[in-house]
Short mmCIF file of C-alpha atoms and ligand atoms in Angstrom, two decimals:
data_model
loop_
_atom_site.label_atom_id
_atom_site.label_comp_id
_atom_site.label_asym_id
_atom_site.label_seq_id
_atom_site.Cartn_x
_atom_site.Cartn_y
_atom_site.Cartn_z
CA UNK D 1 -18.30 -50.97 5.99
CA UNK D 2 -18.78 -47.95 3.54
CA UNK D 3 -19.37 -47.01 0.07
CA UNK D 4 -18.46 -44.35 -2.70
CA UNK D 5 -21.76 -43.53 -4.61
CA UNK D 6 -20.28 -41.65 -8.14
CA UNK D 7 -22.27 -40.57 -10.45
CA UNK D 8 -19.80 -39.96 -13.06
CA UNK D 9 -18.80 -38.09 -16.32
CA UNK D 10 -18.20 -34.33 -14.66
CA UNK D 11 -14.83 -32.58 -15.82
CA UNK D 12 -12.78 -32.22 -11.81
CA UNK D 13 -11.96 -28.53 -12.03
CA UNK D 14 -10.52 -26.72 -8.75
CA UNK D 15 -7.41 -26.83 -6.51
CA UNK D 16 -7.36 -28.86 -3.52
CA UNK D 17 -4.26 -29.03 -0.81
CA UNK D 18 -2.46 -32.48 -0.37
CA UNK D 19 -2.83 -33.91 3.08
CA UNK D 20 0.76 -34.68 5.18
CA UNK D 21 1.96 -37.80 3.70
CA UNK D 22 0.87 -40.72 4.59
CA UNK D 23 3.61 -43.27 4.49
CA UNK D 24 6.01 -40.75 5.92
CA UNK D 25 3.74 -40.20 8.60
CA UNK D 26 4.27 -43.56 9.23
CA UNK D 27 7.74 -44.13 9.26
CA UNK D 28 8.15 -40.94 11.61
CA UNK D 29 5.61 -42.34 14.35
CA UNK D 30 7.80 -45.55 14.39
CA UNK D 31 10.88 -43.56 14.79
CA UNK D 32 8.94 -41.76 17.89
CA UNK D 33 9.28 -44.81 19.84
CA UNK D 34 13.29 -43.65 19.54
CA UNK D 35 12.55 -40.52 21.93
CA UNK D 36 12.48 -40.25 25.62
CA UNK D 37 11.35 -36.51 25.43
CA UNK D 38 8.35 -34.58 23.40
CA UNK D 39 7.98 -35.79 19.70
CA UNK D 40 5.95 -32.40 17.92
CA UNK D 41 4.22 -32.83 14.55
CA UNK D 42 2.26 -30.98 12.42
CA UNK D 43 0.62 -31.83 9.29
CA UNK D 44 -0.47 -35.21 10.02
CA UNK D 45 -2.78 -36.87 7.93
CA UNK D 46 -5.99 -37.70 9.69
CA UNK D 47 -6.42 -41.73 8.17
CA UNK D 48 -6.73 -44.56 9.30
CA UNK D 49 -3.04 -46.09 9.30
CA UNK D 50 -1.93 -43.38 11.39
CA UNK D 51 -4.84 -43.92 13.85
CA UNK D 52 -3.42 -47.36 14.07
CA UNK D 53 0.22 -46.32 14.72
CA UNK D 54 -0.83 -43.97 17.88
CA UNK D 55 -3.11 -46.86 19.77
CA UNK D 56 0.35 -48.58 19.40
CA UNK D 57 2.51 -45.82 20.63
CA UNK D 58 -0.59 -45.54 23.19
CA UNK D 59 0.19 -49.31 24.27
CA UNK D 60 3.89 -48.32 24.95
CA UNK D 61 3.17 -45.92 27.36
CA UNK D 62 3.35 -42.58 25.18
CA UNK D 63 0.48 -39.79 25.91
CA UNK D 64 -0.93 -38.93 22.45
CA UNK D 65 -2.55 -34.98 22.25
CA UNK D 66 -4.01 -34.55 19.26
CA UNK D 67 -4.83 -30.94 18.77
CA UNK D 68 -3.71 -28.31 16.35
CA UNK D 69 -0.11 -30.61 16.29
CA UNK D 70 0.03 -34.07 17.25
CA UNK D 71 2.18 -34.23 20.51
CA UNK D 72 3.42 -37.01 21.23
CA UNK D 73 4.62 -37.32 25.19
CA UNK D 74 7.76 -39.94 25.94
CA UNK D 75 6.55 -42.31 29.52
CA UNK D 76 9.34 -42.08 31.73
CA UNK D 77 10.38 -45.75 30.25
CA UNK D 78 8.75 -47.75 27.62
CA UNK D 79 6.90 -50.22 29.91
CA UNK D 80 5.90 -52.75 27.16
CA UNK D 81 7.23 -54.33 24.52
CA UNK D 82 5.05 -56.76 23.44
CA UNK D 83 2.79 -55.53 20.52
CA UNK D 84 0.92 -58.76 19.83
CA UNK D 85 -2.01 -57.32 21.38
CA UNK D 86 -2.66 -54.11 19.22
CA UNK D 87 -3.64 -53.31 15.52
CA UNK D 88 -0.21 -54.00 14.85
CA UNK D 89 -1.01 -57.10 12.60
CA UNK D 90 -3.44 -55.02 10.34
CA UNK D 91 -0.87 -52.45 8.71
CA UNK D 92 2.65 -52.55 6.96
CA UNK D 93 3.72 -49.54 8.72
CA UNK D 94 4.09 -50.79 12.23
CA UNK D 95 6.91 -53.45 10.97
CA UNK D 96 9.30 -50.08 11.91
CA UNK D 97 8.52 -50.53 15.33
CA UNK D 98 11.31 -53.73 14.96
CA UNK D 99 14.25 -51.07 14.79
CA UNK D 100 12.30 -48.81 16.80
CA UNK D 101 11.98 -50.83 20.39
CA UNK D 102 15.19 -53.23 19.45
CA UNK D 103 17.40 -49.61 19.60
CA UNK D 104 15.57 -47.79 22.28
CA UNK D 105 14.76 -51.10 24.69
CA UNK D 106 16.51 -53.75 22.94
CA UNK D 107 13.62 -56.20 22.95
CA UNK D 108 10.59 -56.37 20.65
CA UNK D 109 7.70 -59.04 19.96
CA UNK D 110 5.51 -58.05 17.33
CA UNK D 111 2.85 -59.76 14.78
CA UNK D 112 3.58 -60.16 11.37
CA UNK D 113 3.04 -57.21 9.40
CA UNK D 114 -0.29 -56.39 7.66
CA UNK D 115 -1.07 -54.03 5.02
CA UNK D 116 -2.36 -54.32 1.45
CA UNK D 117 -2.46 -57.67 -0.13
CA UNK D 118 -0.07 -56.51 -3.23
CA UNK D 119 2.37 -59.63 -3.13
CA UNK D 120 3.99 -61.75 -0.88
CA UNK D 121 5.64 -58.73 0.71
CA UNK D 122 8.99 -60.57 2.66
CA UNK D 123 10.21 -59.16 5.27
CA UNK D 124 14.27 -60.78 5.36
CA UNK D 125 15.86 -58.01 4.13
CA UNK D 126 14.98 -56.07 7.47
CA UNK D 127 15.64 -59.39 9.24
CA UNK D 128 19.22 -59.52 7.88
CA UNK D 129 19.82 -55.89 8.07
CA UNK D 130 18.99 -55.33 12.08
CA UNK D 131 21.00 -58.94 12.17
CA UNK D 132 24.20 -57.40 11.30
CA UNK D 133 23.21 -54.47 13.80
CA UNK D 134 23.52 -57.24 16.54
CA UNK D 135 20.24 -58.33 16.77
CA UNK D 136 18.90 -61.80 17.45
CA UNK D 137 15.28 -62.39 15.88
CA UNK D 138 13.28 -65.61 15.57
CA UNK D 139 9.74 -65.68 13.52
CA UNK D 140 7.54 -67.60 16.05
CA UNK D 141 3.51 -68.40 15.79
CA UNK D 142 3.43 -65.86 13.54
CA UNK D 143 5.18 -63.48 15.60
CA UNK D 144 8.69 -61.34 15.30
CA UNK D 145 10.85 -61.61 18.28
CA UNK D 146 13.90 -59.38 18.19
CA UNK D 147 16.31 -58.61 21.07
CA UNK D 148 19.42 -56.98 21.07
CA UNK D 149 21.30 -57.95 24.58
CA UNK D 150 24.02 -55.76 24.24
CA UNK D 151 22.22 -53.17 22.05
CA UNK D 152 23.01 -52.21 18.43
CA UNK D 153 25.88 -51.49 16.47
CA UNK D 154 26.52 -50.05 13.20
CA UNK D 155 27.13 -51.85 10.46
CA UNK D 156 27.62 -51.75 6.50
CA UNK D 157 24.91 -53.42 5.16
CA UNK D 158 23.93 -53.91 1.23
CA UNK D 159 20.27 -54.25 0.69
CA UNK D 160 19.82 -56.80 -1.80
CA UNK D 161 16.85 -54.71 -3.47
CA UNK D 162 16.18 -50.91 -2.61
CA UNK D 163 13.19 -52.09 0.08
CA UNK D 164 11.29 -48.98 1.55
CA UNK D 165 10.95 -49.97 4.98
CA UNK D 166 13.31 -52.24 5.24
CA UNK D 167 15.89 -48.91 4.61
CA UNK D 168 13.20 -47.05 6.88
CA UNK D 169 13.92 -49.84 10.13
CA UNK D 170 17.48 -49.81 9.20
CA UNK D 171 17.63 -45.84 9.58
CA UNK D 172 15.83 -45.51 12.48
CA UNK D 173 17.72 -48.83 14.44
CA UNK D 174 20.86 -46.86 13.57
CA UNK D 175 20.17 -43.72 15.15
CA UNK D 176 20.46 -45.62 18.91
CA UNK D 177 23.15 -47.42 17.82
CA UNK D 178 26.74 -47.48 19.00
CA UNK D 179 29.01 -46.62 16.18
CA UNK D 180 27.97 -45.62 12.24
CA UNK D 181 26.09 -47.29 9.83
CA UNK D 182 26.02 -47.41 5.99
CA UNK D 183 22.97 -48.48 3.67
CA UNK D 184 24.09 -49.26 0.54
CA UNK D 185 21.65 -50.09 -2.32
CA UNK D 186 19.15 -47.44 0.00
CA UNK D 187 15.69 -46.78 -1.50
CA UNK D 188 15.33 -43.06 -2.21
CA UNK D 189 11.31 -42.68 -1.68
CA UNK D 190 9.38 -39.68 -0.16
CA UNK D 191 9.07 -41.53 2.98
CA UNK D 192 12.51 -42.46 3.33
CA UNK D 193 13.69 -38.81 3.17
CA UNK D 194 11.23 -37.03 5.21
CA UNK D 195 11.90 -39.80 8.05
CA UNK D 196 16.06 -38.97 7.61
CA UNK D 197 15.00 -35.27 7.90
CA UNK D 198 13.11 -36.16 11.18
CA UNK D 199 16.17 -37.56 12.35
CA UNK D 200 18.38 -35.54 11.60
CA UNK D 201 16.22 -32.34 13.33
CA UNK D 202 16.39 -34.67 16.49
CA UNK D 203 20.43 -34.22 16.09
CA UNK D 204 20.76 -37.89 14.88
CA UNK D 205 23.63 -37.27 11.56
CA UNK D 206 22.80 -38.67 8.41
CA UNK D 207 24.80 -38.40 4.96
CA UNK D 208 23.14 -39.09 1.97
CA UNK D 209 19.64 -39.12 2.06
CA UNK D 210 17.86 -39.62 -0.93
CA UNK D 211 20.79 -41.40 -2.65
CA UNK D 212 21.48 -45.13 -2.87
CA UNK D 213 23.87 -44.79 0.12
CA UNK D 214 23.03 -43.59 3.38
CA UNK D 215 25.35 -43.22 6.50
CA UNK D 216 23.94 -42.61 9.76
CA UNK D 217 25.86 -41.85 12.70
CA UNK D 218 24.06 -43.15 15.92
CA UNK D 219 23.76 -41.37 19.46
CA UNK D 220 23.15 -41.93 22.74
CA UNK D 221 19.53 -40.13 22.82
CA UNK D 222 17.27 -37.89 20.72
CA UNK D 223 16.61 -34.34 20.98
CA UNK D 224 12.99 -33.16 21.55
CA UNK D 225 11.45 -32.16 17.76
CA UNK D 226 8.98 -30.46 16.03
CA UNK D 227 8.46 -31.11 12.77
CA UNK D 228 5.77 -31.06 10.17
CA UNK D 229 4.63 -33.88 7.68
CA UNK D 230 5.10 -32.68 4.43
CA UNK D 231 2.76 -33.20 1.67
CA UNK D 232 1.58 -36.34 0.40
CA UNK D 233 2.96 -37.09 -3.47
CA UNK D 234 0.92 -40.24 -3.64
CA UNK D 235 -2.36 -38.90 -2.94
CA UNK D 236 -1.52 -35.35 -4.91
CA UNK D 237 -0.92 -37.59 -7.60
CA UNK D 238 -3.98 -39.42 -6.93
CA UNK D 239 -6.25 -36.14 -7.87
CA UNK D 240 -4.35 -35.01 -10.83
CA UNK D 241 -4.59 -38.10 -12.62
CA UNK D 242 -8.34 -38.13 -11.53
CA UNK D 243 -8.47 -34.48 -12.69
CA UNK D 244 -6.62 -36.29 -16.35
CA UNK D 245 -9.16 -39.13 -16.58
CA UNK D 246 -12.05 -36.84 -16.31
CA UNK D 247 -11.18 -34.35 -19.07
CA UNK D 248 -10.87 -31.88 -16.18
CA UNK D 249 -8.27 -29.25 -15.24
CA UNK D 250 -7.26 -29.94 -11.65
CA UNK D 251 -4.07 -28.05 -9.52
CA UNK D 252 -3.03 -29.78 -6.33
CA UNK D 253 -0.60 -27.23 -3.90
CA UNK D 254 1.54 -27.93 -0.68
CA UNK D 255 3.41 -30.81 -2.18
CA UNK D 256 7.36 -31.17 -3.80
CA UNK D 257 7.23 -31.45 -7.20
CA UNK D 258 10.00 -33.53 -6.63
CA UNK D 259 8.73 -37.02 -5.98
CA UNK D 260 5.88 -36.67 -8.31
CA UNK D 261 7.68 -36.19 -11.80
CA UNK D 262 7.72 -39.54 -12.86
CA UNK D 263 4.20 -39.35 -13.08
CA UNK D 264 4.32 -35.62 -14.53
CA UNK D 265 6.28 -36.69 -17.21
CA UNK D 266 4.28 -39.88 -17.97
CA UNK D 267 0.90 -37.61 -18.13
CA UNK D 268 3.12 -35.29 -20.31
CA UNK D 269 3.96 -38.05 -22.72
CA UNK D 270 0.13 -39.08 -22.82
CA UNK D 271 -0.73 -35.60 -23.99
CA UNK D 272 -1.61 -33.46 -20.48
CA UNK D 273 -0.90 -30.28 -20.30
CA UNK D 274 1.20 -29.95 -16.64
CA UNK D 275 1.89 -26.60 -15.04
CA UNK D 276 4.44 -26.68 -11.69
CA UNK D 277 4.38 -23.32 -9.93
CA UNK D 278 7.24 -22.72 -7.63
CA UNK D 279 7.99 -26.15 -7.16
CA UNK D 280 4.85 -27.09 -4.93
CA UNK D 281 2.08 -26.22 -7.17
CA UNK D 282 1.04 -28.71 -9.55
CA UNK D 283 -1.72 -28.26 -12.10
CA UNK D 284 -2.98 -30.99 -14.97
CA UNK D 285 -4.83 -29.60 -17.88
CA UNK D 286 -6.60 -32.47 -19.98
CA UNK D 287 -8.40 -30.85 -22.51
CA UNK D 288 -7.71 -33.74 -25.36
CA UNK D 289 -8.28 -37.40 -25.53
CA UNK D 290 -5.09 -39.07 -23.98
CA UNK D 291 -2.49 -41.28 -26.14
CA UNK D 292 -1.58 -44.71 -25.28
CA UNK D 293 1.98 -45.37 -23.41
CA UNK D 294 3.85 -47.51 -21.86
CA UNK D 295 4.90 -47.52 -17.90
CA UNK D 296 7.22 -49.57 -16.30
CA UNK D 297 6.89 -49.55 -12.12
CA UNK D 298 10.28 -49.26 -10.02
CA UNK D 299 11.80 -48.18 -6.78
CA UNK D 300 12.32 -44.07 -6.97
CA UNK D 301 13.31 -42.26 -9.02
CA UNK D 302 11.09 -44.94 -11.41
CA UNK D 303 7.73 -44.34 -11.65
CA UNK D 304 6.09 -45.49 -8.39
CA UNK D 305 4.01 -48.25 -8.23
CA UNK D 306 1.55 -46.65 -5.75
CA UNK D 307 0.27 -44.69 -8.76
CA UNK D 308 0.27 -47.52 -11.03
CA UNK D 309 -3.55 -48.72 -10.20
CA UNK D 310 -4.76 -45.18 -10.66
CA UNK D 311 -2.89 -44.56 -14.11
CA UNK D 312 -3.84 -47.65 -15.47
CA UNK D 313 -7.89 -46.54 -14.79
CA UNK D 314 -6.61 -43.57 -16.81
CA UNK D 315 -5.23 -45.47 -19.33
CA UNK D 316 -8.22 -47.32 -20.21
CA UNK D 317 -9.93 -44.24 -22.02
CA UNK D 318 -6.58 -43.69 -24.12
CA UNK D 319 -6.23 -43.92 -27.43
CA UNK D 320 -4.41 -46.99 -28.82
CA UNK D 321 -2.88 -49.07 -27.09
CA UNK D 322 -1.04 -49.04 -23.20
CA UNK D 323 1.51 -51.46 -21.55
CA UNK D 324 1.63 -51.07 -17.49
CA UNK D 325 4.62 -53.30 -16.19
CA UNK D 326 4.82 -53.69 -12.61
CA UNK D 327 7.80 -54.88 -11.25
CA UNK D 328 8.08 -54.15 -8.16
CA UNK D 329 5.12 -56.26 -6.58
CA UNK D 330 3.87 -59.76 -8.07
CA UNK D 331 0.43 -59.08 -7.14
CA UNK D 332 -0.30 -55.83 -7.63
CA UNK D 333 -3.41 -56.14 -10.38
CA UNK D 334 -6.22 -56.59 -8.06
CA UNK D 335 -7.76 -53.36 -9.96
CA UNK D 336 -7.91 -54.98 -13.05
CA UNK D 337 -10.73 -57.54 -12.93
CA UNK D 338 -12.85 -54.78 -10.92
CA UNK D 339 -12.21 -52.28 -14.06
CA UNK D 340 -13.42 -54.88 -16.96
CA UNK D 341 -16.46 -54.89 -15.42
CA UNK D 342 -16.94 -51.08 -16.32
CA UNK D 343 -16.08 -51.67 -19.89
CA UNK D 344 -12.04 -51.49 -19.58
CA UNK D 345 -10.35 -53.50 -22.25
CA UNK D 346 -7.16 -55.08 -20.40
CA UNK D 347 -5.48 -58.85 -20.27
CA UNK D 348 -3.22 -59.44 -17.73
CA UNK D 349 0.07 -61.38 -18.24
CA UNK D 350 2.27 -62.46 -15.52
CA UNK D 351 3.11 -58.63 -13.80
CA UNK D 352 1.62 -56.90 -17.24
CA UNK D 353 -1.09 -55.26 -17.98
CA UNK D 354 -1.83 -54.83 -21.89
CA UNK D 355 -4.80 -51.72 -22.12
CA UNK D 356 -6.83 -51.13 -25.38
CA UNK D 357 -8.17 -47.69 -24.80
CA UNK D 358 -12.15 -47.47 -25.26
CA UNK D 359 -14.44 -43.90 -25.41
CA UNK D 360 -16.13 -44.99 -22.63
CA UNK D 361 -16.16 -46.85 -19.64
CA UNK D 362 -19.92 -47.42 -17.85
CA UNK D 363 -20.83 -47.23 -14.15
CA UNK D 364 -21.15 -50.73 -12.24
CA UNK D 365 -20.72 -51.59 -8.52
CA UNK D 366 -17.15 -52.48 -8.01
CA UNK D 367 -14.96 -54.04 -4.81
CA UNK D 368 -11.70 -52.55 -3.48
CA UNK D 369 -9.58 -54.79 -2.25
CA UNK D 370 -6.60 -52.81 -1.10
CA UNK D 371 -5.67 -49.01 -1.05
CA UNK D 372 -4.67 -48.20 -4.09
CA UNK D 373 -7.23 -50.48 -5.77
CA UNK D 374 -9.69 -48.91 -4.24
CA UNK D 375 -8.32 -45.38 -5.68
CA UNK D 376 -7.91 -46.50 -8.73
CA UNK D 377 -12.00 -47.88 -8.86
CA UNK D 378 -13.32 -44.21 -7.72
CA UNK D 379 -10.80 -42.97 -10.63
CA UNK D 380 -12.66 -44.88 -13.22
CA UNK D 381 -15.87 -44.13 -11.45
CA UNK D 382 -15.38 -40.59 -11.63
CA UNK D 383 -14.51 -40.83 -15.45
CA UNK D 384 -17.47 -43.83 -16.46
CA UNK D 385 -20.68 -42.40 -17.58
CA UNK D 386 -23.41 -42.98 -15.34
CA UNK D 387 -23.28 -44.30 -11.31
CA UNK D 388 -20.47 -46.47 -9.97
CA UNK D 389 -20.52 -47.85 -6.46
CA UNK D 390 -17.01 -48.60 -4.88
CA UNK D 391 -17.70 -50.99 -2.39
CA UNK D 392 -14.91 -51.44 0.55
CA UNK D 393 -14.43 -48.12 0.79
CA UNK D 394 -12.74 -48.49 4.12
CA UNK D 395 -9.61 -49.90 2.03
CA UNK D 396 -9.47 -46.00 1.01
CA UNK D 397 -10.00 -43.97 3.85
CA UNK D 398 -6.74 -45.94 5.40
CA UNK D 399 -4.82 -43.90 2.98
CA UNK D 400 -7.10 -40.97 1.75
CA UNK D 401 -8.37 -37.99 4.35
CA UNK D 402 -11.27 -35.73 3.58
CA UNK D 403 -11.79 -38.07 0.43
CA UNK D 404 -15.51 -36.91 -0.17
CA UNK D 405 -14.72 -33.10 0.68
CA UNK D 406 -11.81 -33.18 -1.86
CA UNK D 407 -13.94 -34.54 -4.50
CA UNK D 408 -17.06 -32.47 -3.80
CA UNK D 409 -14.52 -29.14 -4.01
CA UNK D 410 -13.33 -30.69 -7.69
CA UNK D 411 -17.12 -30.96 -8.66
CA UNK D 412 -17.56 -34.27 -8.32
CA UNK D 413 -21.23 -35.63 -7.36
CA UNK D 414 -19.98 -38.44 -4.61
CA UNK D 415 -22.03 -39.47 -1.62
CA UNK D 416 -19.97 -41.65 0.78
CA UNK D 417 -22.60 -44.03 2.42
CA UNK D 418 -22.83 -47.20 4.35
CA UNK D 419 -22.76 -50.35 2.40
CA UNK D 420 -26.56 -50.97 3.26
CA UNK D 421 -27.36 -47.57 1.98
CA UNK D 422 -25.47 -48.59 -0.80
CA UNK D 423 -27.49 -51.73 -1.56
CA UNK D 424 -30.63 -49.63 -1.60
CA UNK D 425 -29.44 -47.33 -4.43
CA UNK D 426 -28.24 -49.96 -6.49
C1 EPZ Y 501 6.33 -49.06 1.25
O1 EPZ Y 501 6.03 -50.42 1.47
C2 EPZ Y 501 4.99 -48.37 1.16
N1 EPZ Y 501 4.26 -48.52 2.42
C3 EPZ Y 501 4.18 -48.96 0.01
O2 EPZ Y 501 2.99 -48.17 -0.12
C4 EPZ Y 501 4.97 -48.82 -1.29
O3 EPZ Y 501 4.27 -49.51 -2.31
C5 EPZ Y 501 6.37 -49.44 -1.13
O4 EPZ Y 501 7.03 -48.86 0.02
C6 EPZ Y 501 7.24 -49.24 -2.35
O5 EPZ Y 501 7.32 -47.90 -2.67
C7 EPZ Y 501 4.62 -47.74 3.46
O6 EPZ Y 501 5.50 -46.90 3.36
C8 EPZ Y 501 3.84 -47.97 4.73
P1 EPZ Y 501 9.26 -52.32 0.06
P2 EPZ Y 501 7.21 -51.46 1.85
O7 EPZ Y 501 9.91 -52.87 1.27
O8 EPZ Y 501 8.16 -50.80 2.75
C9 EPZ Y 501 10.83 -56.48 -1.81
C10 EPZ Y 501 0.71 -47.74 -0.33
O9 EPZ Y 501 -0.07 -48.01 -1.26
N2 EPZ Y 501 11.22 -56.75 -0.43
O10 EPZ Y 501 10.00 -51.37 -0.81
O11 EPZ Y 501 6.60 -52.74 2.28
C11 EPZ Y 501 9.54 -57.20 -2.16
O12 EPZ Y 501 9.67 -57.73 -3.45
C12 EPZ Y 501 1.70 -48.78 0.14
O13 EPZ Y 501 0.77 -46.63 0.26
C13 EPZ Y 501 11.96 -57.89 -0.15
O14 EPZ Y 501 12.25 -58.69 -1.04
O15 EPZ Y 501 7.87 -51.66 0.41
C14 EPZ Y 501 8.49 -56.11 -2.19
O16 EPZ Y 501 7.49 -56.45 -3.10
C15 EPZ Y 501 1.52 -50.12 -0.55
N3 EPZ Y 501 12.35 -58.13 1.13
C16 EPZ Y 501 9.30 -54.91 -2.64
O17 EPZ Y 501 10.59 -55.10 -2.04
C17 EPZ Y 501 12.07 -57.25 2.16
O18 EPZ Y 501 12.50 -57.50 3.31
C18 EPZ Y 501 8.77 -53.56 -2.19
O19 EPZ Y 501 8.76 -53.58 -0.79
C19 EPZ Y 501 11.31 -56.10 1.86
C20 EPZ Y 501 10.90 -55.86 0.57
#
């Protein structure tokens, strides 16, 4: 178990390159499973999650190189099915192996997902989606077991709420499948566009991507690809609003503007200065106090909950008053009990956070308990005065590479050490 040891209260100042994406990385080693020839990528974030997804892909008879590019080498046939015995159970992403192994094999037993405990987190709309494909799934001792006898077939299906993976699975189950298939009521997320351009550069044909209806026309195998990861919106936006909070002046390159300008807008509209330079060059500029405002979390093109833990750390040294509203998880305020105990003034009600901005928040040993949690404790640790220890720190480096080298090359003073280290400093 490890630690983040911050001594806080230095201005970030410096540019720093976003890793590949994480949750598109994701998505796109699920979609491998789809290939009987060489999967190429480059890019690929070097965390945790993804480290997960290859020992699965390792289980199913894939060779994994990991060199310059990730290569990722099809067995003749996919001689196992049966996931229940790999880190399958600890992460969200590897729920896309369902549409993954019930198109390319047509059977599939896998543990109920993991991931961050943000919510109940259902899975039925995926259920009911790869359903009306033609398969047959039953949740047993905690496991999924899909099969699909006579393989998939396209379908029109209406998602009943713009689900990420569920639109992911749905996507990549079509691109086997006999016939075409339309996703109406699609979610429009990084993720969910990089994986459609994956596809579509392995000759699958897809209409639509990154609008609330998709159609994907399936075929009978997948063309060899390379393809690189592209950069990571969540965790760019992760350092500019650490780069706000700390009165710093922070530029983040190698990622679209495009998915981050919800949050651009929202740090706009709390007084940063933002700079984009040719669309993948982002710089913050916080060289005043922020204002108070008011966010409001939902599916893309909303403003994305996975930044709403970080902004509300942020938010907590504004002036006047904030209201965060998150609507898209019903537990997603983990953050907030761990941030009072640095000074932050915020009651919780229901899914809504109401924040009294104070000068100053002070350093105090905090626990993540989930990814973005966790980010949004070494955000408020970075901007307290005096030394914060983020405990669980292993909840971050699922979703964060080169987290200590990133902060060291903004000027933070961070020491990542083991929590008995930890114990001794504190
Ligand atoms: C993906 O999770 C991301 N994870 C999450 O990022 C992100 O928060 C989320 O999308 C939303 O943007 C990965 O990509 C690996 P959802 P996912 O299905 O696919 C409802 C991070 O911090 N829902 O859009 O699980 C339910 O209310 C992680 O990087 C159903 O009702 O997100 C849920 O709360 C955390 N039925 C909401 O959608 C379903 O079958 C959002 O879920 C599925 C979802």
């Amino acid at each position: 178990m490890s630690a983040l040891v911050i001594e806080g209260g230095t201005p970030l100042r410096g540019r720093i390159t976003a890793q590949g994406c994480k949750n598109s990385a994701l998505a796109i080693l699920a979609a491998a499973a789809l290939f009987e020839d060489k999967v190429y990528l480059t890019n690929v974030p070097n965390i945790g999650d993804v480290r997960t997804m290859l020992s699965i892909l390792r289980s199913l008879g894939y060779k994994i190189n990991w060199g310059t590019g990730l290569t990722i080498k099809a067995g003749s046939t996919i001689k196992n099915h049966d996931l229940t015995q790999t880190g399958a159970g600890s992460i969200r992403g590897s729920l896309l192996f369902l549409g993954a192994l019930l198109g390319r094999t047509g059977k599939v037993v896998l543990p109920m997902p993991g991931g961050c405990n943000i919510g109940t987190r259902p899975i039925d709309l995926h259920l009911k989606g790869l359903s009306m494909m033609g398969a047959e799934i039953k949740i047993q001792s905690g496991n999924i077991i899909g099969e699909a006898p006579s393989g998939l077939k396209g379908a029109y299906i209406y998602l009943d709420f713009p689900s990420v993976g569920a639109t992911e699975n749905l996507m990549i189950a079509a691109s086997l499948a006999s016939g075409d298939t339309t996703i109406e009521n699609a979610a429009q997320d990084q993720q969910v566009v990089e994986l459609g351009k994956f596809l579509m550069s392995s000759g699958v044909k897809i209409r639509g991507l990154g609008t609330k209806v998709i159609h994907i026309k399936g075929k009978k195998s997948l063309d060899s690809v390379t393809f690189r990861i592209a950069g990571d919106s969540i965790e760019a936006g992760t350092y500019l609003i650490a780069g706000a909070a700390t009165r710093g002046v922070v530029t983040v390159d190698g990622v679209d503007v495009t998915f981050l300008r919800p949050l651009l807008f929202k740090l706009q509209e709390a007084g940063m200065e933002i700079t984009v330079t040719n669309g993948h060059e982002i710089s913050v500029d916080a060289y005043d106090r922020p204002k108070g405002i008011t966010i409001k979390t939902m599916p893309f093109p909303g403003f994305p909950t996975d930044l709403q833990p970080m902004m509300s750390s942020f938010l907590t040294l504004a002036e006047g008053r904030s209201v965060i509203v998150e609507t898209v998880y019903d537990g997603r305020m983990g953050h907030v009990n761990e941030l009072r105990k640095m000074g932050a003034q915020i009651d919780v009600e229901g899914n809504t956070a109401i924040i009294d901005g104070v000068q100053k928040l002070s350093g105090a040993p905090v626990v993540a308990s989930n990814l973005r949690a966790g980010a949004s404790l070494v955000v408020a640790g970075l901007s307290a005065e005096g030394r914060t220890i983020v405990y669980g720190l292993e909840h971050v480096m699922r979703g964060y590479s080169a987290l200590e080298e990133k902060l060291r090359a903004l000027g933070a003073k961070v020491k990542l050490v083991s929590d008995e280290e930890a114990a001794q400093i504190a």
